Short mmCIF file of C-alpha atoms and ligand atoms in Angstrom, two decimals:
data_model
loop_
_atom_site.label_atom_id
_atom_site.label_comp_id
_atom_site.label_asym_id
_atom_site.label_seq_id
_atom_site.Cartn_x
_atom_site.Cartn_y
_atom_site.Cartn_z
CA MET A 1 -14.18 -15.14 22.47
CA ALA A 2 -10.79 -13.65 21.60
CA ALA A 3 -9.01 -13.04 18.29
CA GLU A 4 -7.80 -16.07 16.36
CA LEU A 5 -5.90 -16.84 13.19
CA VAL A 6 -8.13 -18.49 10.61
CA CYS A 7 -7.21 -20.19 7.36
CA PHE A 8 -8.54 -18.13 4.47
CA GLU A 9 -9.40 -21.19 2.33
CA GLU A 10 -13.17 -21.88 2.22
CA GLY A 11 -12.72 -25.63 2.41
CA CYS A 12 -10.36 -25.52 5.40
CA ARG A 13 -11.02 -22.63 7.79
CA ALA A 14 -8.69 -24.18 10.39
CA ARG A 15 -8.27 -21.99 13.47
CA PHE A 16 -5.09 -21.28 15.43
CA PRO A 17 -4.28 -19.31 18.60
CA ILE A 18 -3.44 -15.68 17.85
CA THR A 19 0.07 -16.19 19.27
CA THR A 20 1.08 -18.86 16.72
CA ALA A 21 3.98 -17.60 14.59
CA ILE A 22 2.78 -18.93 11.23
CA TYR A 23 2.12 -17.27 7.86
CA ASN A 24 0.32 -20.09 6.05
CA CYS A 25 -2.12 -22.73 7.25
CA PRO A 26 -0.12 -25.79 8.40
CA HIS A 27 -2.96 -28.04 7.12
CA CYS A 28 -3.60 -26.77 3.60
CA GLY A 29 -0.99 -24.05 2.96
CA GLY A 30 -3.70 -21.35 2.60
CA LEU A 31 -3.22 -17.72 3.59
CA LEU A 32 -4.16 -16.72 7.14
CA GLU A 33 -6.48 -13.99 8.37
CA VAL A 34 -7.08 -12.52 11.79
CA TRP A 35 -10.64 -13.19 12.94
CA TYR A 36 -12.52 -11.36 15.71
CA PRO A 37 -15.96 -11.45 17.24
CA PRO A 38 -17.96 -8.34 16.18
CA PRO A 39 -17.21 -5.20 18.28
CA ALA A 40 -19.14 -5.06 21.56
CA THR A 41 -19.69 -1.29 21.27
CA THR A 42 -22.20 0.14 18.78
CA PRO A 43 -20.93 1.82 15.59
CA GLY A 44 -22.39 5.17 16.71
CA ALA A 45 -20.56 5.07 20.04
CA LEU A 46 -17.27 3.98 18.45
CA LYS A 47 -17.46 6.72 15.81
CA ARG A 48 -17.82 9.26 18.63
CA ILE A 49 -14.96 7.77 20.67
CA TRP A 50 -12.65 7.74 17.63
CA ARG A 51 -13.45 11.37 16.84
CA GLU A 52 -12.79 12.44 20.45
CA ARG A 53 -9.45 10.66 20.51
CA ARG A 54 -8.17 13.02 17.80
CA THR A 55 -7.92 15.79 20.38
CA SER A 56 -5.78 13.74 22.77
CA ASN A 57 -2.02 14.08 23.28
CA ALA A 58 -1.61 10.42 24.26
CA PRO A 59 0.66 8.63 21.73
CA LEU A 60 -1.79 5.79 21.14
CA GLU A 61 -4.62 8.20 20.36
CA GLN A 62 -2.39 10.29 18.07
CA SER A 63 -1.75 7.22 15.94
CA GLY A 64 -4.06 6.92 12.94
CA VAL A 65 -3.86 3.16 13.45
CA TRP A 66 -4.23 2.57 17.20
CA ARG A 67 -6.92 5.24 17.53
CA TYR A 68 -9.12 2.68 15.78
CA ARG A 69 -7.96 -0.23 17.94
CA GLU A 70 -11.47 -1.63 18.40
CA ILE A 71 -11.32 -2.59 14.70
CA ILE A 72 -8.02 -4.46 15.17
CA PRO A 73 -8.29 -6.02 18.65
CA PHE A 74 -5.60 -8.68 18.39
CA LEU A 75 -3.49 -7.51 21.36
CA ASP A 76 -4.27 -8.15 25.05
CA THR A 77 -2.43 -5.01 26.11
CA PHE A 78 -1.20 -1.91 24.24
CA ASP A 79 1.70 -1.21 26.64
CA GLY A 80 4.36 -2.39 24.19
CA VAL A 81 3.03 -0.69 21.07
CA VAL A 82 5.58 1.40 19.18
CA THR A 83 3.99 4.27 17.28
CA LEU A 84 5.67 6.89 15.10
CA ARG A 85 2.23 8.59 14.76
CA GLU A 86 1.51 6.70 11.55
CA GLY A 87 -1.66 7.29 9.59
CA ASN A 88 -3.28 10.71 9.99
CA THR A 89 -2.87 11.13 6.24
CA PRO A 90 -4.93 13.75 4.43
CA LEU A 91 -7.67 13.57 1.84
CA LEU A 92 -6.59 16.02 -0.86
CA ASN A 93 -8.90 17.41 -3.50
CA ALA A 94 -7.19 17.41 -6.91
CA PRO A 95 -9.24 19.25 -9.57
CA ARG A 96 -6.44 19.17 -12.12
CA ALA A 97 -6.07 15.40 -11.82
CA ALA A 98 -9.87 15.06 -12.05
CA GLN A 99 -9.84 17.06 -15.28
CA TYR A 100 -7.03 14.85 -16.64
CA ALA A 101 -9.13 11.75 -15.93
CA ARG A 102 -12.30 13.48 -17.23
CA LEU A 103 -14.06 13.22 -13.87
CA ASP A 104 -15.98 15.97 -12.10
CA ALA A 105 -13.88 15.53 -8.98
CA LEU A 106 -11.10 13.37 -7.59
CA VAL A 107 -9.70 13.03 -4.07
CA PHE A 108 -6.38 11.48 -3.08
CA LYS A 109 -5.81 9.76 0.24
CA HIS A 110 -2.08 10.46 0.48
CA GLN A 111 -0.27 7.75 2.39
CA GLY A 112 3.01 9.38 1.48
CA PHE A 113 2.44 11.66 4.50
CA ASN A 114 3.32 8.73 6.77
CA PRO A 115 6.48 8.78 8.98
CA THR A 116 8.56 6.76 6.50
CA GLY A 117 6.66 8.08 3.50
CA SER A 118 4.43 5.15 2.55
CA PHE A 119 1.29 3.23 3.51
CA LYS A 120 3.46 0.44 4.91
CA ASP A 121 3.68 2.28 8.25
CA ASN A 122 0.01 1.60 8.99
CA GLY A 123 0.69 -2.13 8.80
CA MET A 124 4.16 -2.14 10.27
CA THR A 125 3.22 -0.71 13.66
CA CYS A 126 0.90 -3.73 14.00
CA GLY A 127 3.41 -6.27 12.65
CA VAL A 128 6.07 -5.03 15.04
CA ALA A 129 3.60 -5.02 17.96
CA GLN A 130 2.90 -8.69 17.24
CA ALA A 131 6.66 -9.43 16.95
CA LEU A 132 7.21 -7.89 20.41
CA ARG A 133 4.33 -9.87 21.85
CA LEU A 134 5.85 -13.09 20.45
CA GLY A 135 9.19 -12.21 22.07
CA VAL A 136 11.24 -12.45 18.87
CA GLU A 137 14.48 -10.49 18.51
CA ARG A 138 14.94 -10.37 14.74
CA VAL A 139 12.44 -9.45 12.06
CA ALA A 140 12.87 -9.68 8.30
CA CYS A 141 11.20 -8.77 5.05
CA VAL A 142 11.82 -8.89 1.34
CA SER A 143 10.88 -5.64 -0.26
CA THR A 144 10.70 -3.47 -3.33
CA GLY A 145 11.76 -0.71 -0.93
CA ASN A 146 8.91 0.71 1.09
CA THR A 147 8.29 -2.28 3.34
CA SER A 148 12.00 -2.41 4.13
CA ALA A 149 12.13 1.31 4.96
CA SER A 150 9.11 1.00 7.22
CA MET A 151 10.20 -2.23 8.91
CA ALA A 152 13.67 -0.83 9.52
CA ALA A 153 12.20 2.22 11.27
CA TYR A 154 9.62 0.45 13.41
CA ALA A 155 11.88 -2.49 14.34
CA SER A 156 14.71 -0.19 15.36
CA ALA A 157 12.32 2.01 17.34
CA ALA A 158 11.14 -1.15 19.12
CA GLY A 159 14.68 -2.39 19.86
CA LEU A 160 14.42 -5.34 17.43
CA GLN A 161 16.98 -6.15 14.77
CA PRO A 162 15.65 -5.51 11.24
CA ILE A 163 17.02 -7.61 8.38
CA VAL A 164 15.97 -6.54 4.89
CA PHE A 165 16.34 -8.45 1.65
CA ILE A 166 16.06 -6.40 -1.53
CA PRO A 167 16.46 -7.12 -5.24
CA HIS A 168 19.93 -5.80 -6.04
CA GLY A 169 19.82 -2.68 -8.22
CA ASN A 170 16.04 -2.70 -8.38
CA ILE A 171 14.91 -0.41 -5.62
CA SER A 172 15.14 3.36 -5.58
CA TYR A 173 17.99 4.99 -3.66
CA GLY A 174 15.56 6.91 -1.48
CA LYS A 175 14.19 3.68 -0.09
CA LEU A 176 17.57 1.95 0.20
CA ALA A 177 18.87 5.01 2.04
CA GLN A 178 16.05 4.74 4.56
CA ALA A 179 16.82 1.09 5.34
CA LEU A 180 20.49 1.96 5.92
CA GLU A 181 19.78 5.05 8.02
CA TYR A 182 17.21 3.25 10.20
CA GLY A 183 19.85 0.61 10.94
CA ALA A 184 18.66 -2.47 9.05
CA ARG A 185 21.07 -5.23 8.08
CA THR A 186 20.58 -4.83 4.36
CA LEU A 187 21.14 -7.77 2.03
CA GLN A 188 20.98 -7.04 -1.70
CA VAL A 189 20.18 -10.32 -3.42
CA GLU A 190 20.88 -11.04 -7.09
CA ALA A 191 17.29 -12.11 -7.78
CA ASN A 192 13.86 -10.57 -8.27
CA PHE A 193 11.27 -9.88 -5.54
CA ASP A 194 9.34 -13.12 -6.04
CA GLN A 195 12.48 -15.28 -5.96
CA ILE A 196 13.75 -13.54 -2.82
CA LEU A 197 10.41 -13.97 -1.05
CA ALA A 198 10.64 -17.75 -1.58
CA LEU A 199 14.23 -17.67 -0.27
CA VAL A 200 13.37 -15.59 2.79
CA ARG A 201 10.48 -17.85 3.77
CA THR A 202 12.92 -20.77 3.98
CA LEU A 203 15.49 -18.67 5.85
CA ALA A 204 12.94 -17.29 8.33
CA GLU A 205 12.05 -20.80 9.44
CA ARG A 206 15.68 -21.92 9.60
CA LEU A 207 16.93 -18.86 11.52
CA GLY A 208 13.87 -18.29 13.71
CA ILE A 209 13.27 -14.81 12.29
CA TYR A 210 9.76 -13.31 12.28
CA LEU A 211 8.62 -12.32 8.78
CA LEU A 212 6.99 -8.93 8.29
CA ASN A 213 5.98 -9.12 4.65
CA SER A 214 2.33 -8.54 3.82
CA ILE A 215 1.82 -12.30 4.03
CA ASN A 216 1.91 -11.52 7.77
CA PRO A 217 -1.78 -11.14 8.67
CA PHE A 218 -1.09 -8.50 11.33
CA ARG A 219 0.31 -6.14 8.68
CA ILE A 220 -3.01 -6.47 6.87
CA GLU A 221 -4.88 -5.56 10.07
CA GLY A 222 -2.93 -2.31 10.37
CA GLN A 223 -3.49 -1.41 6.72
CA LYS A 224 -7.25 -1.81 7.26
CA THR A 225 -7.12 1.45 9.22
CA ILE A 226 -6.28 3.40 6.04
CA ALA A 227 -9.83 2.67 4.87
CA VAL A 228 -11.28 3.27 8.34
CA GLU A 229 -9.55 6.65 8.69
CA MET A 230 -10.64 7.65 5.19
CA LEU A 231 -14.28 6.90 6.04
CA ASP A 232 -13.98 8.74 9.35
CA GLN A 233 -12.61 11.78 7.45
CA ARG A 234 -15.66 11.56 5.14
CA ASP A 235 -18.07 11.37 8.08
CA TRP A 236 -18.72 7.71 7.19
CA ASN A 237 -20.00 8.50 3.73
CA PRO A 238 -18.46 5.77 1.50
CA PRO A 239 -17.22 6.80 -1.96
CA ASP A 240 -18.39 4.96 -5.09
CA TRP A 241 -14.85 3.84 -5.92
CA ILE A 242 -11.59 3.31 -4.06
CA VAL A 243 -8.62 3.01 -6.41
CA LEU A 244 -5.35 1.30 -5.40
CA PRO A 245 -2.16 0.27 -7.16
CA GLY A 246 -1.68 -3.51 -7.03
CA GLY A 247 1.68 -5.20 -6.44
CA ASN A 248 1.84 -7.98 -3.88
CA LEU A 249 -1.89 -7.27 -3.33
CA GLY A 250 -1.70 -6.98 0.45
CA ASN A 251 -3.33 -3.56 0.43
CA THR A 252 -6.17 -4.83 -1.75
CA ALA A 253 -6.71 -7.60 0.82
CA ALA A 254 -6.61 -5.05 3.66
CA PHE A 255 -9.06 -2.58 2.11
CA GLY A 256 -11.48 -5.36 1.18
CA LYS A 257 -11.41 -6.88 4.66
CA ALA A 258 -11.90 -3.48 6.30
CA LEU A 259 -14.86 -2.60 4.10
CA ARG A 260 -16.53 -5.99 4.56
CA GLU A 261 -16.11 -5.85 8.35
CA LEU A 262 -17.36 -2.25 8.57
CA HIS A 263 -20.34 -3.10 6.38
CA ALA A 264 -21.20 -6.23 8.36
CA SER A 265 -21.05 -4.33 11.67
CA GLY A 266 -23.19 -1.44 10.42
CA PHE A 267 -20.53 1.31 10.22
CA ILE A 268 -21.32 1.89 6.54
CA VAL A 269 -24.46 1.12 4.57
CA LYS A 270 -22.84 0.87 1.13
CA MET A 271 -19.76 -1.04 -0.08
CA PRO A 272 -17.46 1.07 -2.28
CA ARG A 273 -16.14 -0.69 -5.38
CA LEU A 274 -12.41 -1.43 -5.54
CA ALA A 275 -10.42 -0.65 -8.69
CA ILE A 276 -6.95 -2.21 -8.66
CA ILE A 277 -4.37 -0.88 -11.12
CA GLN A 278 -1.29 -2.84 -12.16
CA ALA A 279 1.70 -1.90 -14.31
CA GLU A 280 1.48 -3.54 -17.73
CA GLY A 281 4.75 -5.48 -17.35
CA ALA A 282 3.78 -6.86 -13.93
CA ALA A 283 0.06 -7.54 -14.26
CA PRO A 284 -0.70 -11.18 -13.34
CA PHE A 285 -3.81 -10.17 -11.37
CA TYR A 286 -5.18 -8.22 -14.32
CA GLU A 287 -4.63 -11.26 -16.55
CA LEU A 288 -6.37 -13.53 -14.02
CA MET A 289 -9.46 -11.31 -14.05
CA ARG A 290 -9.43 -11.18 -17.85
CA ARG A 291 -9.08 -14.94 -18.31
CA PRO A 292 -10.26 -16.59 -15.09
CA GLU A 293 -10.59 -19.98 -16.79
CA GLN A 294 -6.79 -20.13 -17.18
CA GLY A 295 -6.21 -19.76 -13.45
CA PHE A 296 -3.50 -17.62 -11.86
CA GLN A 297 -0.30 -17.43 -13.93
CA ALA A 298 2.75 -15.74 -12.40
CA VAL A 299 4.78 -13.36 -14.55
CA HIS A 300 8.33 -14.74 -14.38
CA HIS A 301 10.19 -11.60 -15.43
CA PRO A 302 8.09 -8.65 -14.27
CA GLN A 303 9.12 -5.29 -15.74
CA THR A 304 8.18 -1.75 -14.79
CA LEU A 305 9.89 1.49 -13.82
CA ALA A 306 7.38 1.66 -10.96
CA THR A 307 9.72 -0.62 -8.99
CA ALA A 308 7.43 -0.69 -5.93
CA ILE A 309 4.96 -2.83 -7.90
CA LYS A 310 7.48 -4.85 -9.93
CA ILE A 311 6.04 -8.14 -8.69
CA GLY A 312 5.07 -11.11 -10.85
CA ASP A 313 3.86 -13.60 -8.27
CA PRO A 314 1.84 -11.67 -5.66
CA VAL A 315 1.27 -13.75 -2.54
CA SER A 316 -2.09 -12.22 -1.62
CA TRP A 317 -3.83 -12.80 -4.95
CA PRO A 318 -6.42 -15.27 -3.55
CA LYS A 319 -7.49 -12.72 -0.94
CA ALA A 320 -7.46 -9.91 -3.51
CA LEU A 321 -9.63 -11.97 -5.82
CA ARG A 322 -12.26 -12.39 -3.12
CA GLU A 323 -12.17 -8.69 -2.20
CA VAL A 324 -12.51 -7.49 -5.79
CA ALA A 325 -15.43 -9.91 -6.29
CA CYS A 326 -17.15 -8.89 -3.02
CA SER A 327 -16.90 -5.20 -3.88
CA HIS A 328 -17.96 -5.68 -7.53
CA GLY A 329 -14.60 -4.21 -8.36
CA VAL A 330 -12.39 -4.15 -11.43
CA VAL A 331 -8.71 -4.60 -12.29
CA GLU A 332 -6.97 -2.48 -14.94
CA LYS A 333 -3.42 -2.23 -16.26
CA VAL A 334 -1.49 0.83 -17.45
CA ASN A 335 1.72 1.28 -19.43
CA GLU A 336 4.91 3.13 -18.54
CA GLN A 337 4.01 6.29 -20.49
CA GLU A 338 0.59 6.45 -18.81
CA ILE A 339 2.13 6.08 -15.34
CA ALA A 340 4.79 8.72 -16.01
CA ASP A 341 2.33 11.30 -17.36
CA ALA A 342 -0.19 10.69 -14.57
CA LYS A 343 2.61 11.14 -12.06
CA ALA A 344 3.58 14.51 -13.57
CA ILE A 345 -0.07 15.61 -13.40
CA ILE A 346 -0.26 14.65 -9.71
CA GLY A 347 2.88 16.72 -9.25
CA ARG A 348 1.27 19.72 -10.99
CA CYS A 349 -1.58 19.47 -8.49
CA GLY A 350 1.04 20.39 -5.89
CA ILE A 351 0.62 16.93 -4.40
CA GLY A 352 3.20 14.56 -5.91
CA CYS A 353 3.79 10.86 -5.37
CA GLU A 354 6.08 8.00 -6.35
CA PRO A 355 5.60 6.12 -9.67
CA ALA A 356 3.57 3.15 -8.36
CA SER A 357 1.07 5.53 -6.75
CA ALA A 358 0.50 7.32 -10.04
CA ALA A 359 -0.78 4.09 -11.59
CA THR A 360 -4.05 5.00 -9.82
CA LEU A 361 -4.64 8.19 -11.84
CA ALA A 362 -3.54 6.50 -15.08
CA GLY A 363 -5.98 3.67 -14.36
CA ILE A 364 -8.85 6.01 -13.44
CA ARG A 365 -8.36 7.86 -16.73
CA LYS A 366 -8.58 4.58 -18.64
CA LEU A 367 -11.59 3.33 -16.68
CA ALA A 368 -13.39 6.66 -17.12
CA ALA A 369 -12.69 6.64 -20.87
CA ALA A 370 -14.11 3.10 -21.04
CA GLY A 371 -17.27 4.21 -19.21
CA VAL A 372 -16.57 1.97 -16.19
CA ILE A 373 -16.17 4.94 -13.84
CA ALA A 374 -18.86 7.57 -14.46
CA PRO A 375 -17.74 11.25 -14.71
CA SER A 376 -19.89 12.11 -11.70
CA ALA A 377 -18.60 9.22 -9.58
CA ASP A 378 -17.29 9.86 -6.08
CA VAL A 379 -13.72 8.51 -6.34
CA VAL A 380 -10.91 8.25 -3.77
CA ALA A 381 -7.50 7.15 -5.07
CA VAL A 382 -4.82 6.05 -2.63
CA LEU A 383 -1.38 7.55 -3.23
CA THR A 384 0.78 4.92 -1.60
CA GLY A 385 4.18 6.64 -1.46
CA ASN A 386 5.87 10.03 -1.20
CA LEU A 387 7.28 11.94 -4.19
CA LEU A 388 10.81 11.93 -2.71
CA LYS A 389 11.00 8.14 -2.65
CA ASP A 390 12.26 8.09 -6.25
CA PRO A 391 13.76 11.44 -7.34
CA ASP A 392 15.91 9.81 -10.04
CA TYR A 393 12.78 8.81 -11.98
CA ILE A 394 11.46 12.39 -11.74
CA TYR A 395 14.64 14.02 -13.00
CA ARG A 396 14.86 11.61 -15.92
CA TYR A 397 11.22 12.17 -16.89
CA HIS A 398 11.45 15.95 -16.89
CA THR A 399 14.74 15.94 -18.83
CA GLY A 400 13.51 13.45 -21.43
CA ALA A 401 15.93 10.73 -20.32
CA LEU A 402 13.47 8.25 -18.80
CA GLN A 403 13.64 4.90 -20.57
CA SER A 404 11.07 2.12 -20.44
CA PRO A 405 12.34 -1.35 -19.51
CA ASP A 406 12.20 -2.19 -23.25
CA GLY A 407 14.64 0.64 -23.96
CA SER A 408 12.16 3.07 -25.55
CA LEU A 409 12.19 6.66 -24.33
CA ILE A 410 9.24 7.98 -22.33
CA GLU A 411 7.88 11.15 -23.91
CA PRO A 412 7.94 13.94 -21.27
CA ALA A 413 4.46 15.17 -22.23
CA PHE A 414 4.32 17.26 -19.04
CA GLY A 415 8.09 17.74 -18.77
CA ASN A 416 9.63 20.66 -16.91
CA GLN A 417 13.27 21.08 -17.94
CA PRO A 418 15.64 22.90 -15.57
CA VAL A 419 17.46 25.77 -17.32
CA THR A 420 21.11 26.59 -16.75
CA VAL A 421 21.75 30.34 -16.71
CA PRO A 422 24.80 32.61 -16.36
CA ASN A 423 25.30 34.74 -13.25
CA ASP A 424 23.90 37.73 -15.12
CA PRO A 425 20.73 39.65 -14.14
CA GLY A 426 20.20 40.96 -17.67
CA GLU A 427 20.39 37.53 -19.23
CA ILE A 428 18.12 36.01 -16.53
CA THR A 429 15.55 38.80 -17.07
CA ARG A 430 15.61 38.15 -20.80
CA ILE A 431 15.06 34.40 -20.24
CA LEU A 432 12.22 34.88 -17.74
CA ASP A 433 10.45 37.41 -19.97
CA SER A 434 10.68 35.32 -23.12
N1 LIG U 1 2.58 1.35 -3.92
C1 LIG U 1 3.77 1.39 -3.29
C2 LIG U 1 4.43 2.72 -3.17
C3 LIG U 1 4.34 0.22 -2.77
O1 LIG U 1 5.50 0.27 -2.13
C4 LIG U 1 3.66 -1.02 -2.96
C5 LIG U 1 4.23 -2.26 -2.45
C6 LIG U 1 2.43 -0.99 -3.62
C7 LIG U 1 1.93 0.20 -4.09
C8 LIG U 1 1.64 -2.22 -3.83
O2 LIG U 1 1.00 -2.62 -2.67
O3 LIG U 1 1.88 -4.92 -2.52
O4 LIG U 1 -0.03 -4.19 -1.13
O5 LIG U 1 -0.28 -4.50 -3.61
N2 LIG U 1 5.40 -2.37 -1.99
C9 LIG U 1 5.92 -3.58 -1.36
C10 LIG U 1 7.27 -3.32 -0.74
C11 LIG U 1 5.84 -4.82 -2.15
O6 LIG U 1 8.07 -4.26 -0.59
O7 LIG U 1 7.51 -2.20 -0.33
P1 LIG U 1 0.60 -4.16 -2.47
#
């Protein structure tokens, strides 16, 4: 039995050939998932094979995605795979951040070490591999910046034409610059992320363009390997908690699917709990968990300086809901000041990240204070994007000029002002000694 696309909805579960270019179930409109028969090789043997592959110079084995290909076996052949050596991101111990959250220890899985600086690369190598297999020439995405940067790079590397749609004026320059440099046709639309996603879904059908948003189930398959690699790096010892920022909720879907599959196949004996952190002004998933009886309510005008997660109508919320439930997880929200301060603390650890990623530490601090996460818990937080993605935010924070969407100033509690000095050794000595 080979891989298939399966409708995610319990009451439907319609199945489609893996080569069907669809994003939703044609019968019921539900989200789609890739389904596989369980791996033929035992967990012990696969763990050994994956470890051995780390010493290889072959491009496929050097990829922190394709090294684990037995977990994502949707291709018949790997000849056309384009890899930029994605994945291979470190687990970084961060005592100072742990202290800030009042935990004994805290480890970051830093996806900002990826080729285009975010976790999107893990998924994009798979999405682009599927696009090549389908024989399409143009691929598109709507993005808050990181997906577009990643898609632009992988599509161009694969000889496809990338077309990116972004909310005009609402993505950081670092990310916009990447899309331009990697050669994407870049369309800045006068609308927010959710509105543009609806637009692009219509356009993709009309223009025959393959969509590489996280609604694309092959992106989710690639992002599963972030969890797989993390467990491999921990010698298959699952943490108590895995903490992720939540925007469109694709990564939540990916982590949950990976953990369930690994648990079902005997790779791990315990399921870690997922903690999903949203920005206060863009927190529809948090509200759903708080008041499930009201059903999912989109936020029509999402607001946050963490533009990567400025999303009010996340497409993957039904999957995320299942994954949080299956892992006995929680959802928390954090405000702009909490995100900004947590981000500065991650910087002081010598690690650094972009604003959306810092929502994790802010959320952990809140969950620890509430007694949800125990001080002795074994916690891994995923830093989703690189510090240099949004330097403007950093400069404004440290100089006291960062303003919340409501116009209030963010207090630079951990600010680090640059000092302008004259070209005078005496004066500089006096300043440094004071
Ligand atoms: N962190 C960063 C840095 C992101 O770029 C995103 C999403 C998220 C967290 C949230 O992940 O959507 O899987 O819940 N960025 C998307 C984009 C939406 O277009 O780049 P999610």
